[in-house]
XYZ file of C-alpha atoms in Angstrom:
340
model
C 0.003 0.016 -0.009
C 1.349 3.420 -0.997
C -0.188 4.925 2.175
C 2.436 3.130 4.342
C 5.263 4.282 2.015
C 3.882 7.826 2.149
C 3.762 7.757 5.943
C 7.403 6.655 6.052
C 8.425 9.279 3.517
C 6.878 11.926 5.771
C 8.478 10.448 8.877
C 11.966 10.457 7.296
C 11.578 14.102 6.284
C 10.447 14.887 9.865
C 13.549 13.182 11.166
C 15.756 15.346 8.914
C 13.868 18.427 10.055
C 14.462 17.440 13.641
C 18.145 16.831 13.020
C 18.741 20.176 11.260
C 16.769 22.090 13.910
C 18.455 20.514 16.892
C 21.981 19.719 15.712
C 21.976 22.879 13.588
C 22.736 25.097 16.578
C 25.373 22.656 17.835
C 27.168 22.924 14.474
C 26.792 26.690 14.514
C 28.366 26.941 17.987
C 31.208 24.687 16.834
C 31.936 26.941 13.843
C 31.870 29.995 16.146
C 34.319 28.616 18.670
C 37.482 30.157 17.153
C 35.985 33.518 16.195
C 33.334 34.550 18.702
C 35.310 33.930 21.876
C 38.493 35.756 22.827
C 39.564 34.001 26.004
C 39.847 30.370 27.004
C 37.061 30.819 29.546
C 34.728 32.188 26.819
C 35.503 29.170 24.604
C 34.577 26.929 27.505
C 31.283 28.835 27.868
C 30.458 28.082 24.209
C 31.452 24.426 24.673
C 29.314 24.106 27.815
C 26.193 25.428 26.020
C 26.157 22.367 23.819
C 27.969 19.888 26.099
C 24.908 18.189 27.596
C 22.968 17.820 24.337
C 25.165 17.551 21.199
C 25.455 13.757 21.189
C 21.758 13.330 21.841
C 20.975 15.605 18.874
C 23.024 13.331 16.579
C 20.559 10.500 17.327
C 18.217 12.179 14.833
C 20.849 11.828 12.094
C 21.442 8.155 12.816
C 17.709 7.506 13.006
C 17.053 9.278 9.694
C 19.727 7.265 7.913
C 18.635 4.026 9.528
C 14.965 4.661 8.693
C 15.851 5.363 5.079
C 17.766 2.085 4.883
C 14.904 0.060 6.393
C 11.911 1.731 4.759
C 13.420 2.638 1.326
C 16.344 0.298 0.650
C 16.551 1.199 -3.053
C 16.573 4.906 -2.241
C 19.299 4.287 0.311
C 21.367 2.175 -2.070
C 21.256 4.601 -4.969
C 21.771 7.705 -2.875
C 24.581 6.412 -0.741
C 26.483 4.785 -3.607
C 26.141 7.911 -5.787
C 27.233 10.227 -2.961
C 30.103 8.067 -1.677
C 32.603 10.943 -1.717
C 30.497 13.582 0.105
C 29.284 10.956 2.570
C 32.821 9.924 3.411
C 33.843 13.558 3.899
C 30.777 14.090 6.072
C 31.661 11.075 8.159
C 35.236 12.397 8.624
C 33.782 15.735 9.676
C 31.519 14.022 12.211
C 34.539 12.171 13.647
C 36.610 15.303 13.827
C 33.881 17.214 15.667
C 33.141 14.487 18.145
C 36.838 13.848 18.916
C 37.495 17.577 19.216
C 34.723 18.008 21.814
C 36.070 15.136 23.907
C 39.790 15.755 23.453
C 40.042 19.549 23.688
C 40.085 19.520 27.495
C 42.560 16.608 27.747
C 45.645 18.736 27.108
C 46.891 21.958 28.652
C 49.118 23.579 26.027
C 47.789 26.411 23.886
C 48.738 24.566 20.676
C 46.706 21.551 21.746
C 43.594 23.573 22.559
C 43.901 25.705 19.397
C 44.219 22.628 17.166
C 41.090 20.974 18.565
C 39.219 24.273 18.556
C 39.829 24.662 14.823
C 39.181 20.952 14.253
C 35.739 21.328 15.806
C 35.002 24.442 13.689
C 36.139 22.673 10.456
C 34.232 19.497 11.366
C 31.068 21.406 12.193
C 31.230 23.417 8.926
C 31.863 20.235 6.959
C 28.859 18.444 8.452
C 26.578 21.407 7.767
C 27.803 21.773 4.183
C 27.586 18.100 3.172
C 24.236 17.448 4.854
C 22.741 20.520 3.213
C 24.273 19.498 -0.185
C 23.044 15.915 0.016
C 19.516 16.912 0.943
C 19.412 19.362 -1.941
C 20.705 16.667 -4.331
C 18.060 14.245 -3.047
C 15.250 16.611 -4.010
C 16.779 17.950 -7.237
C 17.880 14.560 -8.583
C 20.864 12.677 -9.937
C 21.726 11.269 -13.362
C 20.320 7.774 -12.732
C 19.971 5.054 -15.379
C 17.257 2.439 -15.433
C 19.088 0.299 -12.891
C 19.166 3.191 -10.355
C 22.965 3.610 -10.859
C 24.604 7.018 -11.267
C 25.945 7.994 -14.708
C 28.772 10.463 -15.214
C 31.441 9.479 -12.733
C 32.196 10.057 -9.074
C 31.558 13.819 -9.251
C 28.328 13.739 -11.182
C 26.522 14.893 -7.999
C 28.408 18.212 -8.023
C 26.289 21.042 -9.341
C 24.379 24.156 -8.392
C 21.855 22.324 -6.165
C 24.705 20.902 -4.126
C 26.420 24.280 -3.822
C 23.289 26.149 -2.799
C 22.205 23.380 -0.417
C 25.696 23.172 1.173
C 26.081 26.934 1.586
C 22.510 27.087 2.874
C 23.295 24.412 5.438
C 26.335 26.322 6.689
C 24.457 29.578 6.766
C 21.472 28.101 8.632
C 23.647 26.417 11.232
C 25.788 29.529 11.762
C 22.772 31.796 12.383
C 20.953 29.128 14.409
C 24.012 28.841 16.607
C 24.200 32.625 17.080
C 20.508 32.753 18.075
C 21.031 29.870 20.427
C 23.998 31.555 22.089
C 21.908 34.697 22.570
C 19.310 32.526 24.233
C 21.764 30.465 26.329
C 24.531 32.816 27.496
C 25.080 36.049 29.448
C 27.397 38.990 29.139
C 29.848 39.719 26.365
C 29.190 36.539 24.366
C 25.469 37.109 24.343
C 25.902 40.682 23.094
C 28.278 39.584 20.338
C 26.001 36.714 19.317
C 23.024 39.045 19.042
C 25.008 41.565 17.034
C 26.292 38.992 14.550
C 22.884 37.291 14.266
C 21.419 40.627 13.156
C 24.131 40.997 10.505
C 24.141 37.465 9.140
C 20.558 36.191 9.420
C 19.328 37.418 6.003
C 22.483 36.997 3.810
C 23.194 33.565 5.320
C 19.712 32.387 4.261
C 20.197 32.966 0.492
C 21.346 29.397 -0.201
C 18.331 27.749 1.420
C 15.928 30.304 -0.036
C 17.099 29.500 -3.547
C 16.707 25.755 -2.857
C 13.236 26.321 -1.332
C 12.187 28.486 -4.263
C 12.999 25.778 -6.812
C 10.154 23.657 -5.413
C 7.595 26.071 -6.861
C 8.423 24.808 -10.359
C 7.153 21.371 -9.404
C 3.884 22.484 -7.840
C 2.844 26.171 -8.144
C 0.682 26.025 -5.021
C 3.800 25.597 -2.966
C 4.445 29.332 -3.473
C 2.218 29.804 -0.416
C 4.492 27.553 1.726
C 7.652 29.274 0.474
C 6.127 32.661 1.240
C 5.295 31.388 4.739
C 8.966 30.404 5.121
C 10.080 33.888 3.974
C 7.607 35.534 6.408
C 8.951 33.380 9.290
C 12.488 34.358 8.364
C 11.573 38.029 8.322
C 9.831 37.690 11.673
C 12.935 35.937 13.103
C 15.027 38.882 11.909
C 12.870 41.430 13.678
C 12.796 39.193 16.769
C 16.571 39.150 16.802
C 16.722 42.933 16.457
C 14.318 43.364 19.388
C 16.240 40.925 21.584
C 13.399 38.311 21.695
C 15.710 35.305 21.522
C 13.078 32.574 22.227
C 10.800 33.890 19.540
C 13.687 34.219 17.124
C 14.829 30.657 17.725
C 11.322 29.224 17.169
C 10.691 31.397 14.073
C 14.028 30.411 12.573
C 12.959 26.805 13.041
C 9.569 27.417 11.418
C 11.432 28.948 8.432
C 13.425 25.742 8.135
C 10.399 23.382 8.496
C 8.267 25.317 6.016
C 11.050 25.362 3.457
C 11.804 21.631 3.732
C 8.117 20.838 3.551
C 7.931 22.814 0.239
C 10.997 21.044 -1.163
C 9.901 17.484 -0.447
C 6.235 18.087 -1.156
C 7.396 19.274 -4.583
C 9.478 16.139 -5.102
C 6.699 13.671 -3.969
C 6.099 10.887 -4.980
C 9.734 10.798 -6.083
C 12.314 10.052 -3.412
C 15.197 10.468 -5.825
C 14.436 11.972 -9.257
C 16.494 11.055 -12.307
C 17.767 14.007 -14.360
C 18.303 11.771 -17.383
C 14.799 10.325 -17.703
C 11.825 10.720 -15.383
C 11.056 7.072 -15.953
C 14.269 6.223 -14.070
C 13.256 8.158 -11.013
C 12.886 6.286 -7.741
C 9.404 6.727 -6.224
C 7.962 5.812 -2.872
C 6.387 2.812 -4.561
C 9.443 1.481 -6.389
C 11.930 2.194 -3.590
C 10.067 1.040 -0.476
C 10.239 -2.154 1.551
C 7.345 -4.587 1.870
C 4.140 -3.627 3.648
C 4.962 -6.016 6.473
C 8.345 -4.336 7.082
C 6.802 -0.866 6.982
C 4.025 -1.920 9.397
C 6.415 -3.470 11.926
C 8.672 -0.374 11.765
C 5.634 1.891 12.274
C 4.603 0.028 15.413
C 8.155 0.168 16.847
C 8.418 3.855 16.010
C 5.090 4.629 17.639
C 6.465 3.115 20.866
C 10.090 4.320 20.786
C 9.884 7.832 19.266
C 7.762 9.357 22.064
C 10.289 7.943 24.596
C 13.202 9.554 22.734
C 11.380 12.900 22.403
C 10.392 12.768 26.091
C 13.968 12.117 27.157
C 15.279 14.954 25.062
C 12.678 17.351 26.473
C 13.718 16.261 29.965
C 17.427 16.761 29.239
C 16.809 20.224 27.807
C 14.747 21.256 30.803
C 17.505 20.038 33.120
C 20.000 22.349 31.447
C 17.671 25.276 30.778
C 19.584 28.083 32.500
C 21.929 30.582 30.924
C 25.717 30.153 31.201
C 28.067 32.997 32.029
C 31.881 33.231 32.349
C 31.497 33.312 36.132
C 30.055 29.800 36.016
C 33.261 28.406 34.499
C 35.918 27.395 37.081
C 39.619 28.001 36.517
C 41.296 25.317 34.465
C 43.280 22.940 36.638
C 45.160 19.658 36.351
C 43.498 16.576 37.795
C 45.965 14.557 39.974
C 46.683 11.014 38.864
C 44.638 8.593 40.937
C 47.051 5.693 40.615
C 50.822 6.048 40.341
C 53.001 3.298 39.083
């Protein structure tokens, strides 16, 4: 039944929305580590804003990829084989960021801290770029033949959709991180975050706006959804200017969700269009698993997803307060517990 495949198509898009909204500000804070903070204590403030939640936010990425593999194996196979190079680079960026967060505080020299600070910034920017690029490619299509294989070599995926999607991903994460820091910190960092959010919010959104706008060509009625995304973006800008950080954060998320809805509603029922011949496009019907598999997955998701969401809400509520430099203790060496 196509209804089950449609439900899973929607669920996978929701998972990607959740990932970009939640991990987006983590990536933005990572990119801002070397440039927004002047002192070591300020860098530790930035790191502590995402410390309790960054790894939990990555669950959405893992779940989105796993759900794609289970619900749409042919989509997963064609997409991941065609995008082997950007996926590998994205994986390396994920490793660099995770290791940087864990290892930065293990050494005490300035060179050590500086290396891992820049590693986290580069890793965060790489993740944002390649995730944005791959989502844009998914909606715009690849040169697929009748077997679902890519034609044109290892770099056939590289084009304007990938560039706009990648730059849009970086821009969204950067601004989302700035708004989050305005919401989460006090003092000098908060003021600088608010100032840079006002400057960057609109120009950083150009990449995603171009990508969102392309959906109108597929279904003209989606112009209303894209306009809603633009209105939410404008409202977020005025909220940032007025210092209403909570409203700005929510509105920036609405802008993202509205735009992604327009993009994938325009692509439906295709999950991966072919730019060579529309007959070669993968659809929800041709790419999905059996009805039995989709039904079992739906039952498991109905049980587990509310638990995951409930836990994340609990963890965010536990770490709801703002962080200031005065909350960060002086760096100190921990004595060795066992001496040889």
